[in-house]
Coordinates of C-alpha atoms in Angstrom, one line a residue:
M117 CA 4.4 12.9 -24.1
A118 CA 2.9 16.0 -22.4
E119 CA 5.1 17.6 -20.0
S120 CA 2.2 17.3 -17.4
E121 CA 2.4 13.6 -17.7
V122 CA 5.9 13.4 -16.7
L123 CA 6.7 13.0 -13.1
K124 CA 9.6 15.7 -11.9
L125 CA 11.8 14.4 -9.3
G126 CA 13.9 16.8 -7.3
A127 CA 11.8 19.8 -7.9
R128 CA 9.4 19.4 -5.1
P129 CA 8.5 16.9 -2.4
L130 CA 6.6 13.8 -3.7
R131 CA 2.9 13.6 -3.0
L132 CA 0.5 10.8 -2.2
A133 CA -1.1 11.2 -5.6
D134 CA 2.4 11.0 -7.4
L135 CA 3.1 7.7 -5.5
R136 CA -0.3 6.3 -6.2
R137 CA 0.4 6.9 -10.0
V138 CA 3.9 5.4 -9.8
Y139 CA 2.2 2.1 -8.1
A140 CA -0.6 2.0 -10.7
G141 CA 1.5 1.7 -13.6
P142 CA 4.6 2.8 -15.9
V143 CA 5.6 6.3 -15.5
T144 CA 8.0 8.6 -17.2
V145 CA 10.2 10.4 -14.7
A146 CA 12.8 13.5 -15.3
I147 CA 15.3 14.8 -12.9
D148 CA 14.8 18.5 -12.2
A149 CA 18.1 20.0 -13.4
Q150 CA 18.2 22.5 -10.3
S151 CA 18.3 19.4 -8.1
L152 CA 21.7 18.2 -9.8
G153 CA 23.5 21.1 -8.3
A154 CA 23.3 19.6 -4.8
V155 CA 24.1 16.2 -6.1
R156 CA 27.4 17.4 -7.6
E157 CA 28.5 19.2 -4.6
A158 CA 27.8 16.3 -2.3
H159 CA 29.5 14.0 -4.8
A160 CA 32.6 16.4 -4.8
A161 CA 32.6 16.4 -1.1
T162 CA 32.6 12.7 -1.1
L163 CA 35.5 12.5 -3.3
R164 CA 37.4 14.8 -0.9
L165 CA 36.5 13.0 2.1
A166 CA 37.6 9.6 0.3
A167 CA 41.0 11.0 -0.3
A168 CA 41.5 12.4 3.2
D169 CA 43.2 10.8 6.0
A170 CA 40.4 10.6 8.5
P171 CA 38.2 7.6 8.6
A172 CA 34.9 8.1 6.8
Y173 CA 32.4 5.2 7.3
G174 CA 31.6 3.2 4.2
I175 CA 34.0 5.6 2.1
N176 CA 37.4 4.6 3.1
T177 CA 36.3 2.0 6.0
G178 CA 34.6 -1.4 5.9
F179 CA 30.7 -2.0 7.0
G180 CA 29.0 -2.7 10.1
L181 CA 31.2 -4.4 12.6
L182 CA 34.0 -4.0 10.0
A183 CA 33.8 -0.3 10.2
Q184 CA 37.1 0.3 12.1
T185 CA 38.9 -1.5 8.8
R186 CA 40.5 1.0 6.6
I187 CA 40.2 0.3 2.9
A188 CA 43.3 1.3 0.6
P189 CA 42.4 3.7 -2.3
A190 CA 43.0 1.0 -4.9
Q191 CA 40.2 -1.2 -3.4
R192 CA 37.4 1.2 -2.8
T193 CA 35.7 0.7 -6.1
L194 CA 35.9 -3.2 -5.3
L195 CA 34.5 -2.2 -2.1
Q196 CA 31.3 -0.8 -3.3
R197 CA 30.8 -3.4 -5.9
N198 CA 31.4 -6.0 -3.0
I199 CA 29.1 -4.9 -0.8
I200 CA 26.1 -5.1 -3.3
L201 CA 27.2 -8.9 -4.2
S202 CA 27.7 -9.7 -0.6
H203 CA 24.4 -8.2 0.6
S204 CA 22.4 -9.8 -2.4
T205 CA 21.2 -12.6 -0.2
G206 CA 17.3 -12.4 -0.7
V207 CA 15.3 -15.4 -1.0
G208 CA 11.5 -16.2 -1.9
P209 CA 9.2 -14.7 -4.6
L210 CA 10.1 -11.8 -6.5
L211 CA 8.5 -8.3 -5.7
D212 CA 5.8 -7.2 -8.3
D213 CA 6.9 -4.7 -10.8
A214 CA 4.8 -2.1 -9.2
I215 CA 6.7 -2.5 -5.9
V216 CA 10.1 -2.3 -7.8
R217 CA 9.2 0.8 -9.7
L218 CA 8.1 2.4 -6.6
T219 CA 11.0 1.7 -4.9
L220 CA 13.3 2.8 -7.8
V221 CA 11.4 6.2 -7.8
L222 CA 11.8 6.6 -4.0
K223 CA 15.6 5.8 -4.0
L224 CA 16.1 8.2 -6.8
A225 CA 14.1 10.9 -5.1
S226 CA 16.3 10.4 -2.1
L227 CA 19.6 10.6 -3.9
L228 CA 18.4 13.6 -5.7
Q229 CA 18.2 15.6 -2.4
G230 CA 22.2 15.7 -2.3
F231 CA 23.1 14.1 1.1
S232 CA 24.0 10.7 -0.5
G233 CA 27.3 11.6 -2.2
V234 CA 26.3 9.8 -5.4
S235 CA 27.2 11.0 -8.8
E236 CA 25.2 12.3 -11.5
E237 CA 25.9 9.4 -13.8
L238 CA 24.4 7.1 -11.1
A239 CA 21.2 9.3 -10.7
R240 CA 20.8 9.2 -14.7
F241 CA 21.1 5.9 -14.8
L242 CA 18.4 5.1 -12.2
E243 CA 16.1 7.7 -14.3
R244 CA 16.9 5.6 -17.6
L245 CA 16.0 2.5 -16.0
I246 CA 12.5 3.6 -14.6
N247 CA 11.6 5.2 -18.1
A248 CA 12.8 2.2 -20.2
Q249 CA 10.6 0.1 -17.7
L250 CA 13.6 -2.1 -16.6
M251 CA 12.5 -3.6 -13.3
P252 CA 15.2 -5.6 -11.4
C253 CA 14.2 -8.9 -10.1
V254 CA 14.2 -8.4 -6.3
P255 CA 13.4 -11.5 -3.8
A256 CA 10.9 -10.5 -1.3
Q257 CA 12.3 -11.9 1.7
G258 CA 15.5 -11.2 3.6
S259 CA 15.2 -7.7 5.1
V260 CA 14.7 -7.0 8.8
G261 CA 14.2 -3.2 8.3
A262 CA 17.5 -2.1 9.5
S263 CA 20.1 -1.2 8.4
G264 CA 17.6 -0.3 5.9
D265 CA 16.5 -2.9 3.4
L266 CA 19.8 -4.1 2.8
A267 CA 19.0 -7.3 0.8
P268 CA 16.4 -6.4 -1.3
L269 CA 17.8 -3.1 -2.1
A270 CA 21.1 -5.0 -3.0
H271 CA 19.3 -7.1 -5.6
L272 CA 17.8 -3.8 -7.0
S273 CA 21.4 -2.5 -7.2
L274 CA 22.8 -5.6 -9.0
S275 CA 21.3 -4.1 -12.2
V276 CA 23.7 -1.1 -12.0
L277 CA 26.6 -3.5 -12.3
G278 CA 25.0 -5.2 -15.0
L279 CA 24.2 -8.2 -12.8
G280 CA 21.2 -10.5 -11.8
E281 CA 18.1 -10.3 -13.7
I282 CA 15.7 -7.7 -15.1
R283 CA 12.2 -7.9 -16.1
R284 CA 11.8 -6.1 -19.4
H285 CA 8.1 -5.8 -20.5
G286 CA 7.1 -9.1 -18.5
E287 CA 10.2 -11.0 -19.7
V288 CA 13.1 -12.0 -17.4
L289 CA 16.5 -11.4 -18.9
P290 CA 20.0 -11.3 -17.6
A291 CA 20.6 -7.9 -16.5
A292 CA 23.4 -7.0 -18.9
E293 CA 21.3 -8.4 -21.9
A294 CA 18.3 -6.1 -20.7
L295 CA 20.4 -3.2 -20.3
A296 CA 22.3 -3.6 -23.7
Q297 CA 18.8 -3.8 -25.5
E298 CA 18.1 -0.1 -24.0
G299 CA 21.6 1.2 -24.9
L300 CA 22.5 1.4 -21.1
A301 CA 26.0 0.2 -20.1
P302 CA 26.9 -1.0 -16.4
L303 CA 28.7 1.6 -14.3
A304 CA 31.8 1.3 -12.0
L305 CA 30.7 2.8 -8.8
G306 CA 32.5 5.4 -7.0
P307 CA 33.1 6.1 -3.3
K308 CA 30.0 5.5 -1.3
E309 CA 27.7 4.8 -4.2
G310 CA 26.9 1.1 -3.5
L311 CA 26.5 2.0 0.3
A312 CA 24.1 4.7 -0.9
L313 CA 21.8 2.3 -3.0
L314 CA 21.6 -0.3 -0.6
N315 CA 21.0 1.5 2.5
G316 CA 17.8 3.0 3.2
T317 CA 13.9 2.2 3.7
Q318 CA 12.7 2.3 0.2
V319 CA 11.5 -1.4 -0.2
S320 CA 9.6 -1.3 2.9
T321 CA 8.1 2.2 2.4
A322 CA 7.2 1.1 -1.0
L323 CA 5.4 -2.0 0.2
A324 CA 3.8 0.0 3.0
L325 CA 2.5 2.5 0.5
A326 CA 1.2 -0.4 -1.7
G327 CA -0.6 -1.6 1.2
L328 CA -2.1 1.8 2.0
F329 CA -3.3 2.4 -1.7
E330 CA -4.7 -1.2 -1.7
L331 CA -6.5 -0.6 1.5
E332 CA -8.1 2.7 0.5
G333 CA -10.0 1.0 -2.6
V334 CA -11.2 -1.8 -0.1
Y335 CA -12.2 0.8 2.3
A336 CA -14.2 2.8 -0.3
A337 CA -15.9 -0.4 -1.4
A338 CA -16.6 -1.4 2.0
V339 CA -18.4 1.8 2.7
V340 CA -20.6 1.3 -0.2
S341 CA -21.3 -2.3 0.5
G342 CA -22.4 -1.4 4.1
A343 CA -24.6 1.2 2.9
L344 CA -26.1 -1.4 0.6
S345 CA -26.3 -4.2 3.4
L346 CA -28.1 -1.5 5.7
D347 CA -30.7 -0.7 3.2
A348 CA -31.2 -4.5 2.2
L349 CA -31.5 -5.3 6.0
Q350 CA -34.0 -2.4 6.2
G351 CA -31.7 -0.7 8.8
S352 CA -31.9 2.9 10.2
D353 CA -29.9 5.8 8.9
A354 CA -30.6 7.6 12.3
P355 CA -27.0 6.6 13.6
F356 CA -25.5 8.8 11.0
D357 CA -27.2 11.9 12.0
P358 CA -24.4 14.5 12.3
R359 CA -25.3 15.4 15.7
I360 CA -24.3 12.0 17.0
Q361 CA -21.0 12.5 15.4
H362 CA -20.5 16.0 16.6
V363 CA -20.6 15.3 20.1
R364 CA -17.8 12.8 19.8
G365 CA -15.6 14.8 17.8
H366 CA -13.7 12.4 15.5
D367 CA -13.1 13.7 12.2
G368 CA -13.1 10.2 10.3
Q369 CA -16.4 9.4 12.2
A370 CA -18.0 12.6 11.1
R371 CA -16.8 12.3 7.5
V372 CA -17.7 8.9 6.8
A373 CA -21.3 9.2 8.5
Q374 CA -21.9 12.0 6.0
V375 CA -21.0 9.8 3.1
Y376 CA -23.4 7.1 4.5
M377 CA -26.1 9.5 4.6
A378 CA -25.4 10.8 1.1
L379 CA -25.6 7.2 -0.3
L380 CA -28.7 6.4 1.4
A381 CA -30.6 9.5 0.6
G382 CA -33.7 9.0 -1.5
S383 CA -34.2 5.2 -0.7
A384 CA -37.7 4.2 -0.7
I385 CA -36.8 1.0 1.3
R386 CA -35.8 3.3 4.2
E387 CA -39.0 5.4 4.0
S388 CA -41.1 2.2 4.1
H389 CA -40.0 1.3 7.5
R390 CA -39.3 4.8 9.0
T391 CA -42.0 4.3 11.7
C392 CA -41.4 0.6 12.4
T393 CA -41.1 -0.8 16.1
R394 CA -37.3 -1.6 15.9
V395 CA -35.4 0.6 18.2
Q396 CA -31.8 -0.4 17.4
D397 CA -29.9 -2.0 14.7
P398 CA -27.0 -4.4 15.4
Y399 CA -23.6 -3.0 15.8
S400 CA -22.2 -3.9 12.4
L401 CA -25.0 -1.6 10.9
R402 CA -25.2 1.2 13.6
C403 CA -21.8 1.7 14.5
Q404 CA -20.4 1.8 10.9
P405 CA -19.3 5.4 11.4
Q406 CA -17.7 4.7 14.6
V407 CA -15.6 1.7 13.2
M408 CA -14.9 2.9 9.7
G409 CA -14.4 6.3 11.1
A410 CA -11.6 5.2 13.4
C411 CA -10.0 3.1 10.5
L412 CA -10.2 6.2 8.3
D413 CA -8.4 8.1 11.0
L414 CA -5.7 5.7 11.2
M415 CA -5.3 5.6 7.5
T416 CA -5.1 9.1 7.3
Q417 CA -2.5 9.2 10.2
Q418 CA -0.3 6.7 8.6
A419 CA -0.5 8.2 5.1
G420 CA 1.1 11.1 6.7
T421 CA 4.0 9.0 8.1
L422 CA 4.6 7.3 4.8
L423 CA 4.6 10.5 2.9
T424 CA 7.3 11.9 5.2
E425 CA 9.4 8.7 4.9
A426 CA 8.8 8.6 1.2
N427 CA 10.5 12.1 1.0
A428 CA 13.4 11.2 3.5
V429 CA 16.9 10.7 3.1
T430 CA 17.6 7.2 4.7
D431 CA 20.8 5.9 3.7
N432 CA 24.1 6.3 6.0
P433 CA 26.5 8.0 6.5
L434 CA 25.0 11.6 5.1
I435 CA 27.2 14.0 3.4
F436 CA 26.8 17.8 4.3
A437 CA 28.6 19.3 1.6
D438 CA 28.8 22.8 2.9
S439 CA 31.3 21.6 5.5
D440 CA 32.7 18.6 4.0
T441 CA 31.1 16.6 6.9
V442 CA 30.0 13.2 7.0
L443 CA 27.7 12.0 9.8
S444 CA 27.0 8.4 10.5
G445 CA 23.4 8.0 12.1
G446 CA 20.5 5.8 12.0
N447 CA 18.0 7.2 9.5
F448 CA 17.9 3.6 7.9
H449 CA 16.0 2.2 10.9
A450 CA 12.5 1.7 9.6
E451 CA 10.6 1.9 13.0
P452 CA 8.2 4.7 11.6
V453 CA 7.3 2.4 8.5
A454 CA 7.0 -0.7 10.8
F455 CA 4.5 1.2 13.2
A456 CA 2.8 2.4 10.1
A457 CA 2.3 -0.9 8.6
D458 CA 1.1 -2.6 12.0
I459 CA -1.5 0.1 12.3
L460 CA -2.8 -0.4 8.8
A461 CA -3.0 -4.2 9.3
L462 CA -5.4 -3.3 12.2
A463 CA -7.4 -1.1 10.3
C464 CA -7.4 -3.5 7.3
A465 CA -8.6 -6.4 9.7
E466 CA -11.4 -4.3 11.1
V467 CA -12.7 -3.2 7.7
G468 CA -13.0 -6.8 6.8
S469 CA -14.3 -8.2 10.2
I470 CA -17.4 -5.7 10.3
S471 CA -18.0 -6.5 6.7
E472 CA -18.2 -10.2 7.3
R473 CA -20.6 -9.4 10.2
R474 CA -23.0 -7.6 7.9
L475 CA -22.9 -10.5 5.6
A476 CA -23.8 -12.9 8.4
L477 CA -27.0 -10.6 9.2
L478 CA -27.9 -10.8 5.7
I479 CA -28.1 -14.6 5.3
D480 CA -29.7 -14.9 8.7
P481 CA -33.5 -14.9 8.4
K482 CA -34.0 -14.2 11.9
M483 CA -32.1 -11.0 11.8
S484 CA -32.7 -9.9 8.1
G485 CA -36.4 -10.9 7.4
L486 CA -35.0 -12.1 4.1
P487 CA -35.1 -15.8 2.8
A488 CA -32.5 -17.9 4.8
F489 CA -29.1 -17.6 3.0
L490 CA -30.8 -15.4 0.4
A491 CA -31.9 -18.3 -1.5
A492 CA -35.1 -18.0 -3.3
D493 CA -36.0 -21.6 -2.6
S494 CA -33.9 -22.5 0.5
G495 CA -33.6 -26.1 1.2
V496 CA -33.1 -27.1 -2.1
N497 CA -30.9 -24.2 -2.9
S498 CA -28.2 -23.2 -0.1
G499 CA -27.6 -19.8 -1.6
F500 CA -24.8 -17.9 0.2
M501 CA -24.3 -20.2 3.1
M502 CA -20.9 -21.2 2.1
A503 CA -20.0 -17.7 0.7
Q504 CA -20.2 -16.4 4.2
V505 CA -18.0 -19.3 5.2
T506 CA -15.4 -18.2 2.9
A507 CA -15.5 -14.8 4.2
A508 CA -14.9 -15.7 7.7
A509 CA -12.1 -17.8 6.8
L510 CA -10.4 -14.7 5.3
V511 CA -11.2 -12.7 8.4
A512 CA -9.5 -15.3 10.5
E513 CA -6.5 -15.4 8.3
N514 CA -6.1 -11.7 8.5
R515 CA -6.4 -11.6 12.5
M516 CA -3.7 -14.3 12.4
V517 CA -1.2 -12.0 10.6
C518 CA -2.0 -9.0 12.4
H519 CA 0.7 -9.7 15.3
P520 CA 2.6 -6.3 15.4
A521 CA 6.0 -6.8 13.2
S522 CA 7.5 -4.1 15.1
I523 CA 7.9 -5.7 18.4
D524 CA 9.7 -8.6 17.0
S525 CA 13.3 -7.1 16.8
I526 CA 15.9 -9.7 16.4
P527 CA 19.7 -8.8 16.6
T528 CA 21.8 -9.2 13.6
S529 CA 25.3 -8.6 12.2
A530 CA 27.2 -9.9 15.3
N531 CA 25.1 -7.6 17.6
Q532 CA 26.1 -4.4 15.8
E533 CA 22.6 -4.0 14.4
D534 CA 21.1 -5.3 17.9
H535 CA 17.8 -3.8 17.1
V536 CA 15.7 -3.7 14.0
S537 CA 12.5 -2.8 13.0
M538 CA 10.9 -5.7 10.8
A539 CA 9.3 -3.1 8.8
T540 CA 9.5 -4.7 5.3
H541 CA 7.7 -8.1 6.2
G542 CA 5.4 -5.9 8.2
A543 CA 4.5 -3.9 5.2
R544 CA 4.6 -7.0 2.8
R545 CA 1.8 -8.9 4.8
L546 CA -0.3 -5.8 4.1
L547 CA -0.9 -6.9 0.3
A548 CA -1.9 -10.4 1.3
M549 CA -4.2 -8.9 3.9
T550 CA -5.9 -6.4 1.5
A551 CA -6.2 -9.2 -1.1
N552 CA -8.3 -11.0 1.4
A553 CA -10.1 -7.9 2.5
W554 CA -11.3 -7.1 -1.2
Q555 CA -12.8 -10.8 -1.4
I556 CA -14.8 -10.3 1.8
V557 CA -16.2 -7.0 0.6
A558 CA -16.7 -8.4 -2.7
I559 CA -18.8 -11.2 -1.2
E560 CA -20.8 -8.7 1.0
F561 CA -21.5 -6.7 -1.9
L562 CA -22.6 -9.4 -4.0
A563 CA -25.0 -10.5 -1.0
A564 CA -26.4 -7.1 -0.3
C565 CA -27.5 -6.9 -4.0
Q566 CA -29.4 -10.0 -3.6
G567 CA -30.9 -8.7 -0.5
L568 CA -32.1 -5.5 -2.2
D569 CA -33.7 -7.5 -5.0
F570 CA -35.9 -9.3 -2.5
R571 CA -37.0 -6.0 -1.4
A572 CA -38.6 -5.2 -4.9
P573 CA -40.8 -3.5 -5.8
L574 CA -39.2 -1.0 -3.3
K575 CA -36.1 0.9 -4.6
T576 CA -32.9 1.8 -2.9
S577 CA -31.4 5.1 -3.2
P578 CA -30.2 6.4 -6.5
R579 CA -26.6 6.2 -5.7
L580 CA -26.9 2.8 -4.3
A581 CA -29.1 1.8 -7.3
A582 CA -26.2 2.7 -9.5
A583 CA -23.8 0.3 -7.5
H584 CA -26.2 -2.4 -7.6
A585 CA -26.7 -2.0 -11.4
L586 CA -23.0 -2.3 -11.8
M587 CA -23.3 -5.6 -10.0
R588 CA -25.7 -6.8 -12.2
L589 CA -24.1 -6.0 -15.3
A590 CA -21.5 -8.6 -13.9
V591 CA -23.5 -11.1 -11.8
P592 CA -27.3 -11.7 -12.4
F593 CA -29.9 -12.2 -9.5
A594 CA -29.2 -15.9 -8.2
Q595 CA -32.7 -17.5 -8.7
N596 CA -31.0 -21.0 -8.1
D597 CA -27.7 -22.3 -6.8
R598 CA -25.1 -22.2 -9.4
L599 CA -21.2 -22.0 -9.3
L600 CA -20.7 -19.0 -6.7
A601 CA -17.2 -18.7 -7.2
T602 CA -17.5 -17.4 -10.6
D603 CA -19.9 -14.8 -9.0
I604 CA -17.4 -13.9 -6.3
E605 CA -14.6 -13.5 -8.9
A606 CA -16.8 -11.2 -10.9
A607 CA -17.9 -9.3 -7.8
A608 CA -14.4 -8.6 -6.8
R609 CA -13.8 -7.0 -10.2
T610 CA -16.8 -5.0 -10.0
V611 CA -16.1 -3.4 -6.5
R612 CA -12.7 -2.2 -7.8
R613 CA -14.5 -0.3 -10.8
D614 CA -14.2 3.4 -10.8
E615 CA -17.8 4.0 -10.7
V616 CA -18.0 2.2 -7.4
Q617 CA -14.8 3.7 -5.9
A618 CA -16.0 7.2 -6.7
L619 CA -18.9 6.9 -4.5
A620 CA -16.7 7.1 -1.4
R621 CA -13.3 8.3 -2.7
E622 CA -13.6 11.6 -1.2
L623 CA -12.8 10.2 2.0
L624 CA -9.3 8.7 1.0
P625 CA -6.1 10.3 1.9
S626 CA -4.5 9.9 -1.6
Y627 CA -7.3 11.6 -3.0
R628 CA -7.4 14.8 -0.7

């Protein structure tokens, strides 16, 4: 493998493009040799703190409400093992490999910063786990987002002990067996190592990043489908004039309006009605820069928050080797991630909502001037009638789960952990929401292509014609009713295609 293809960890901060790559598929990582100096220094400091008389939380004491309990030296290895076992209480479906892989990379990157006190041996173990594509089986439910993602990270950490289960190339195996097949042996954990593994925000951050990356794809497809719908509906491109955007001043609005103008440039359909008597289009067409621009700004802001968190050290306590100091704080509290997830959920819901409203215009002959429900022979054919109902159902479902998770704190651990972030399930719901949004946009895209076909012989713009052609490679024009669910499935694959995504990709935070 070329050196440029290896993701170096510890040499520099992670970038969004790095994290997108980790989410997209298996990667090879390599620990930067220079970063190991800080790891060794912090580990040596931890060993000194463990041997000292002064209490050091999680090193020679118990955890949480048991922080006042001193642990005898002979029991400290057992302490680190026991915290992993006792905290492995997750339930529900397993996290996908993409989420687990992203979590492992985030955890390793955090440990390499040299404030967690772990050994080089543990860092090397995680490196080999990632490179061998050994993905610990991690139940999705059980974290409240403080003290970090305790339950899911505990399940992740079981693999270090040779316990639990691991997915190896799609096959679920006992962890000890999967490790042995790759020549890996379980570790006996030293002071603080168990706590460093399971304390932190890496699971909620990985889930939120996955939601961001999926939403970026939905967003790019929605910009293209919005332009297709506007042309099929003989809408005006005047609302995209840069002078309008300039006097309001929002960056996202101006940038997305520019992309809409570029997508529509050269449309014969647009030129055919430039002098028509219609003064204004409905808001779902006319206000696309304002709505989609606001969503883009939110996505960009939350991408920054999540990138900061991806490069953060979020376990507790922290080791400052230069002064042999151990400080107990609250970096594990995932409030920034919870807020980011809540805001991304709002953006996702709005992208789907305005897409469905354009779809509703397309099937309404009073608004579109097209055949009812886009059926060539409506009456005997129902056309896209039920497709819009499906889209409406998905919009409603997304609205239902938009309640902010971050305000739903509930006390845990005998009131020691009395305010929590709920970041983990707040972020996890993003993947369900984006899955719905992909389908909504795919249905609109499909309907817009049907509408454009009814405008023949007038042609859309060259860029939109290319997008239309891609859809027609997968789904032919619907002359008569047929099994539309199959068409929707094909449309959902089409809107993910790189050629479609590239038409609006320049807007997306992780590609900038």
